[in-house]
mmCIF file with all atom_site columns, C-alpha atoms in Angstrom:
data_model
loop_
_atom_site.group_PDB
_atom_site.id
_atom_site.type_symbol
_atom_site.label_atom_id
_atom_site.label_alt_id
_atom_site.label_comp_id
_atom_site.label_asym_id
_atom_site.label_entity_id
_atom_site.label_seq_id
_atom_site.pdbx_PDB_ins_code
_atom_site.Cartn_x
_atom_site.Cartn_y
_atom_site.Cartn_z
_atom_site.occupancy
_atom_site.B_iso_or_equiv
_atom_site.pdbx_formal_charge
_atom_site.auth_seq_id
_atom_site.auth_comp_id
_atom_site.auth_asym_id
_atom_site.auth_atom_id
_atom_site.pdbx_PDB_model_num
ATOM 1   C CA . UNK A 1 1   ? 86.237  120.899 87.522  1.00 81.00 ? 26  UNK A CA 1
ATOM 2   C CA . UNK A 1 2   ? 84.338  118.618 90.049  1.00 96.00 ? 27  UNK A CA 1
ATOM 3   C CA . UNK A 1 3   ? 85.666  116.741 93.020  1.00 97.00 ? 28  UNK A CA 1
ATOM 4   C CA . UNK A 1 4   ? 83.902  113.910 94.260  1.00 97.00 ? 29  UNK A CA 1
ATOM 5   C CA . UNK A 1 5   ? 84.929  112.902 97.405  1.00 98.00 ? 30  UNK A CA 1
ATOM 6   C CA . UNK A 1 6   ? 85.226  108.572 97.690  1.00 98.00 ? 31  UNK A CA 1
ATOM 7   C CA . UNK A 1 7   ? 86.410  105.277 98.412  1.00 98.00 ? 32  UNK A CA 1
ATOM 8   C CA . UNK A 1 8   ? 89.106  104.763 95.565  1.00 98.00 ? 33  UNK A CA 1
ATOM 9   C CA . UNK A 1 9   ? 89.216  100.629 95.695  1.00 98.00 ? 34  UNK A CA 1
ATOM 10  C CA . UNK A 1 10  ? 89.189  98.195  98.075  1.00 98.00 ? 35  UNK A CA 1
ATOM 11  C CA . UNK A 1 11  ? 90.872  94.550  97.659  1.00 97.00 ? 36  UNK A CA 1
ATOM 12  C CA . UNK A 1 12  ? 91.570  91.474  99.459  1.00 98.00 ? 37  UNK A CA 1
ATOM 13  C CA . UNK A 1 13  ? 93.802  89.921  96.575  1.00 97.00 ? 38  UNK A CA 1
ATOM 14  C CA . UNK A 1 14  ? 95.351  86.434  96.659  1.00 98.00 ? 39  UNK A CA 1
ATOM 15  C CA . UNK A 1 15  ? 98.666  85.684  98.677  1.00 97.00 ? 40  UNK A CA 1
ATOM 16  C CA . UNK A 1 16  ? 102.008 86.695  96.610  1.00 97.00 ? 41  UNK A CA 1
ATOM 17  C CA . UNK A 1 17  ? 100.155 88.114  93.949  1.00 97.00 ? 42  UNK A CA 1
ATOM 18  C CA . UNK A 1 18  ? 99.800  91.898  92.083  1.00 96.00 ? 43  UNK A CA 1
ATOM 19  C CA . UNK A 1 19  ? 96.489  93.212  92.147  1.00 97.00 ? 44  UNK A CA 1
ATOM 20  C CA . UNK A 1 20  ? 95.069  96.552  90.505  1.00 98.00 ? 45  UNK A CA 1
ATOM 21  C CA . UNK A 1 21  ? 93.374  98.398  93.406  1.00 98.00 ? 46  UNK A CA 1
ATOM 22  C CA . UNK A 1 22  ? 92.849  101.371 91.929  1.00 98.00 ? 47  UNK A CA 1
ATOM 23  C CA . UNK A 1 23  ? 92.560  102.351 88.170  1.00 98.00 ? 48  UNK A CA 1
ATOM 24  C CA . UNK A 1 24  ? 92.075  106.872 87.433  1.00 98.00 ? 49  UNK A CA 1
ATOM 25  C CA . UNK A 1 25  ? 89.399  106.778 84.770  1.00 97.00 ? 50  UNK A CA 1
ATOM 26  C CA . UNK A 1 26  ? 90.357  108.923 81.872  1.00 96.00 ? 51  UNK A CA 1
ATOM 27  C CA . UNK A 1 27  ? 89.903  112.847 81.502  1.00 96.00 ? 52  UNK A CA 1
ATOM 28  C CA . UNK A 1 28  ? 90.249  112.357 85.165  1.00 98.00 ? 53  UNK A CA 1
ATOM 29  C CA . UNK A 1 29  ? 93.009  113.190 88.116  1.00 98.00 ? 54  UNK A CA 1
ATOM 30  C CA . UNK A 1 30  ? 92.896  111.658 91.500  1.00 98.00 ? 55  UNK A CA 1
ATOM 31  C CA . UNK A 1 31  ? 94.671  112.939 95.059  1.00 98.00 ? 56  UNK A CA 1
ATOM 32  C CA . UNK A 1 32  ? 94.783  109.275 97.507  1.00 98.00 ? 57  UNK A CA 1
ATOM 33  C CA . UNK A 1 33  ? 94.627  110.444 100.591 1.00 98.00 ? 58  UNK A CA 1
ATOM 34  C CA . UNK A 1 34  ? 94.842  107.394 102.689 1.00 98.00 ? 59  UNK A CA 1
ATOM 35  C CA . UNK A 1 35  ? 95.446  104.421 102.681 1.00 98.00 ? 60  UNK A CA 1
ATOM 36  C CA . UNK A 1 36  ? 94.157  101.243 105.322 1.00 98.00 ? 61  UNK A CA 1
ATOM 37  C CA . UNK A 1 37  ? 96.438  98.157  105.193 1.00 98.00 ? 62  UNK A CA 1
ATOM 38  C CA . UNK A 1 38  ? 94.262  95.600  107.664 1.00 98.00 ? 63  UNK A CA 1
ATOM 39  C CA . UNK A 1 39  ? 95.942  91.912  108.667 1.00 98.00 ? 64  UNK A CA 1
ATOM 40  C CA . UNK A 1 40  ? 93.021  89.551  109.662 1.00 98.00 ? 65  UNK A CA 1
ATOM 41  C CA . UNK A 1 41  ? 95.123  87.022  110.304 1.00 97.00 ? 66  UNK A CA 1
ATOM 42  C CA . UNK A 1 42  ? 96.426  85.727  113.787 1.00 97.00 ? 67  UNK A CA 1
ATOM 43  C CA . UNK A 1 43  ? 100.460 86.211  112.571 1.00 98.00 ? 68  UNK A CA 1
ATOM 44  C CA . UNK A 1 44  ? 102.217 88.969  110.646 1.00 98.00 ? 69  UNK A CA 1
ATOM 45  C CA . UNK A 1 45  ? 102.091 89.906  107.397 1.00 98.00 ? 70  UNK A CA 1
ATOM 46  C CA . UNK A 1 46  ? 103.990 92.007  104.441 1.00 98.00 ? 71  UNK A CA 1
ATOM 47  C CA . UNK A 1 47  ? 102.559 93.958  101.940 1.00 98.00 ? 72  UNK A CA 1
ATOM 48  C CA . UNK A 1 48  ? 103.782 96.243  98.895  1.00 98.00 ? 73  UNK A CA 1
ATOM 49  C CA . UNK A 1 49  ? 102.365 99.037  96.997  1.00 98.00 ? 74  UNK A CA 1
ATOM 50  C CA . UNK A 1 50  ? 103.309 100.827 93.769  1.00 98.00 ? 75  UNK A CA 1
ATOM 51  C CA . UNK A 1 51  ? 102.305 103.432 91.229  1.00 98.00 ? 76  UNK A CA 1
ATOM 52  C CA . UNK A 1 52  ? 102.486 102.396 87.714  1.00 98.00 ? 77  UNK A CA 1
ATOM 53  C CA . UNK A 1 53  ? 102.100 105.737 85.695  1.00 96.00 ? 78  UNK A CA 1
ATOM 54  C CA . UNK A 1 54  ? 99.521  105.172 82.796  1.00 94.00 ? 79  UNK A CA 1
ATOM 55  C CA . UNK A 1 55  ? 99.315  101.733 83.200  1.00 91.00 ? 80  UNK A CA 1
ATOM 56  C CA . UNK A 1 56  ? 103.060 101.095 82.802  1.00 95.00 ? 81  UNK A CA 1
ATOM 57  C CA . UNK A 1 57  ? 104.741 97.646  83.450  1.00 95.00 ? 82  UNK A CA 1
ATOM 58  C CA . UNK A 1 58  ? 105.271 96.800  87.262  1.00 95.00 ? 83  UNK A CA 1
ATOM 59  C CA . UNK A 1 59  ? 108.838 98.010  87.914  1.00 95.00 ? 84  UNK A CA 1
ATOM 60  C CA . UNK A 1 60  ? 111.255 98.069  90.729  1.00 95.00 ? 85  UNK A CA 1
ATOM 61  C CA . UNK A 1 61  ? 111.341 101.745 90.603  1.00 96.00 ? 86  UNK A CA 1
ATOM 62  C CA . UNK A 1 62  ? 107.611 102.061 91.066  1.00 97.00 ? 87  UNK A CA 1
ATOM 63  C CA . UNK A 1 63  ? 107.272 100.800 94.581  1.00 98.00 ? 88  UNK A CA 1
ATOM 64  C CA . UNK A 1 64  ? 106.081 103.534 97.200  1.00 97.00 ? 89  UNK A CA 1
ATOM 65  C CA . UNK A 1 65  ? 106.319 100.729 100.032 1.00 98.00 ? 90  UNK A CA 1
ATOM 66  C CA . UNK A 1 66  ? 107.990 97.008  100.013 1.00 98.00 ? 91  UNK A CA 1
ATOM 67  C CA . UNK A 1 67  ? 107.587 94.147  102.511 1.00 98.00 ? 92  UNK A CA 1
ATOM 68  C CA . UNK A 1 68  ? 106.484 96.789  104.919 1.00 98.00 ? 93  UNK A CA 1
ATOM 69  C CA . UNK A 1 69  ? 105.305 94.514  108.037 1.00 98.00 ? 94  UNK A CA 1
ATOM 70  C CA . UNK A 1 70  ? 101.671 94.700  109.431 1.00 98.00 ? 95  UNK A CA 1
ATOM 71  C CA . UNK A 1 71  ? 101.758 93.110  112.758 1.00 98.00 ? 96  UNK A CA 1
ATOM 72  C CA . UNK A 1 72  ? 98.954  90.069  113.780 1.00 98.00 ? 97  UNK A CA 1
ATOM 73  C CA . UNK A 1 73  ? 95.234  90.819  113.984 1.00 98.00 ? 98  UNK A CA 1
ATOM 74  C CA . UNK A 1 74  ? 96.205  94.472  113.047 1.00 98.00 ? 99  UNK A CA 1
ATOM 75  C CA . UNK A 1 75  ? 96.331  97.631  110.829 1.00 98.00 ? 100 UNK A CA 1
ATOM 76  C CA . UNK A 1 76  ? 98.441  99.910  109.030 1.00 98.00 ? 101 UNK A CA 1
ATOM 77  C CA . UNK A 1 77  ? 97.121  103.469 108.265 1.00 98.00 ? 102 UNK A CA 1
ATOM 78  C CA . UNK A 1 78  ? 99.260  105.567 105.443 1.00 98.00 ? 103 UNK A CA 1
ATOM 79  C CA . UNK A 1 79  ? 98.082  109.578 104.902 1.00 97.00 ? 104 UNK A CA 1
ATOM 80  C CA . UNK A 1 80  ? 99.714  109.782 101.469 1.00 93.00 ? 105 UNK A CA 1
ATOM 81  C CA . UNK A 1 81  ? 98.051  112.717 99.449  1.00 94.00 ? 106 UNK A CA 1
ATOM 82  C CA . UNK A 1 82  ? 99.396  110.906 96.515  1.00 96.00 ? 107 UNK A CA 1
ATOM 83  C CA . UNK A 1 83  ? 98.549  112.575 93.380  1.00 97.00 ? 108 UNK A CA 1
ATOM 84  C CA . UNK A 1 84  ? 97.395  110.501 90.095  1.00 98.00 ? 109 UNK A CA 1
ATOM 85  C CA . UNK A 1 85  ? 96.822  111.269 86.254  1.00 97.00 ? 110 UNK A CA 1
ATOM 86  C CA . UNK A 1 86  ? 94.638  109.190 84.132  1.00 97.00 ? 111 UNK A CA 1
ATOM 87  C CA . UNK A 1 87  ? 95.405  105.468 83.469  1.00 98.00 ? 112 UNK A CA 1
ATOM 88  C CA . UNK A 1 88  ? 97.804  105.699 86.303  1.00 98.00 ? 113 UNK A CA 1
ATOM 89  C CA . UNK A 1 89  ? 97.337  102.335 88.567  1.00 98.00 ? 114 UNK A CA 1
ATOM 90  C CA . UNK A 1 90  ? 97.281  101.904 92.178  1.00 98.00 ? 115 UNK A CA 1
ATOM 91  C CA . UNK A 1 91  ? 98.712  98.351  92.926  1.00 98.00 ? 116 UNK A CA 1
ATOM 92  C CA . UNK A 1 92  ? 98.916  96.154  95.584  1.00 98.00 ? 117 UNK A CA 1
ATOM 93  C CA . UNK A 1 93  ? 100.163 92.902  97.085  1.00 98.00 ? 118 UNK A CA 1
ATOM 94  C CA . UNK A 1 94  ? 100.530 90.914  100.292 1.00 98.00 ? 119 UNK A CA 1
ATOM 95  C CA . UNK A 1 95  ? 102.484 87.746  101.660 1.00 98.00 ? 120 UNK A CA 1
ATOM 96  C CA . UNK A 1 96  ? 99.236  86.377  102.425 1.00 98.00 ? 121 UNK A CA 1
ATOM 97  C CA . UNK A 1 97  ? 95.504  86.309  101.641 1.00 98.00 ? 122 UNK A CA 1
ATOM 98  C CA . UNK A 1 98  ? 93.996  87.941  104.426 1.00 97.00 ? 123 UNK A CA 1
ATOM 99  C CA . UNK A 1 99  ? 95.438  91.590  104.123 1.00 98.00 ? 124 UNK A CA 1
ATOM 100 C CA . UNK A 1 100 ? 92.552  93.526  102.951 1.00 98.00 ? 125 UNK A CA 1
ATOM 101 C CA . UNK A 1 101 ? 93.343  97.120  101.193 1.00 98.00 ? 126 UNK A CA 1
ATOM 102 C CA . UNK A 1 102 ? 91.374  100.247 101.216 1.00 98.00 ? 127 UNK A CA 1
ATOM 103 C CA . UNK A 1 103 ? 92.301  103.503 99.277  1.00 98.00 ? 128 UNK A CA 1
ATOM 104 C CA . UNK A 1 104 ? 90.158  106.743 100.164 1.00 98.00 ? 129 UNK A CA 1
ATOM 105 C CA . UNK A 1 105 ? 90.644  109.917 98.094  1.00 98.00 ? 130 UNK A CA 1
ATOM 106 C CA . UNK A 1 106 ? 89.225  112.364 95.127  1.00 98.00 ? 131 UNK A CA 1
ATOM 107 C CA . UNK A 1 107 ? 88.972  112.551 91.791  1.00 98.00 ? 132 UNK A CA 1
ATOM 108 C CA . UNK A 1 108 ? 88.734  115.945 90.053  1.00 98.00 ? 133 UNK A CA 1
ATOM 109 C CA . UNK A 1 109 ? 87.537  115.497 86.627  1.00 94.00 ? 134 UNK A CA 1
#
């Protein structure tokens, strides 16, 4: 099995809506390792993430994080080691359009 080393996604999705950062390919398993949260705007911000296991429906009992503040002009770092199988989604979403995501990480495949 090979391990390639990477930057998983990165996303600046719309205000208030879900956005797939992050898709594991098939035949493939992925460890995210961290994940950067960055508020370019000049007042505070919330964002969400969740794991939707092979592509499943967004559900309430999915959500790793919720509203979790990120102060003005600022960033949030998460070390997660979160392990993934194939087709399992990544996804995220902020209050506003200028919170950026990036997810760094493996995939073993």
């Amino acid at each position: 099995m090979a391990t390639t080393y990477k930057v998983l996604g990165q996303s600046i999705p719309a205000a208030t809506t879900q956005a797939t950062l992050y898709t594991v390919p098939s035949a493939t398993q992925a460890v995210v390792s961290s994940i950067v949260i960055c508020n370019q705007a000049t007042s505070a911000a919330t964002f969400r993430l969740a794991i939707r296991v092979g592509g499943a429906t967004l559900a309430t009992s999915q959500y790793i994080a919720y509203d979790v503040t990120v102060g003005a002009s600022d960033s949030t770092v998460l070390t997660m080691g979160l392990t993934l199988g194939a087709a399992d989604l990544l996804t995220v979403y902020a209050s506003t359009a200028t919170v950026s995501f990036s997810a760094y990480g493996s995939e073993i495949a």
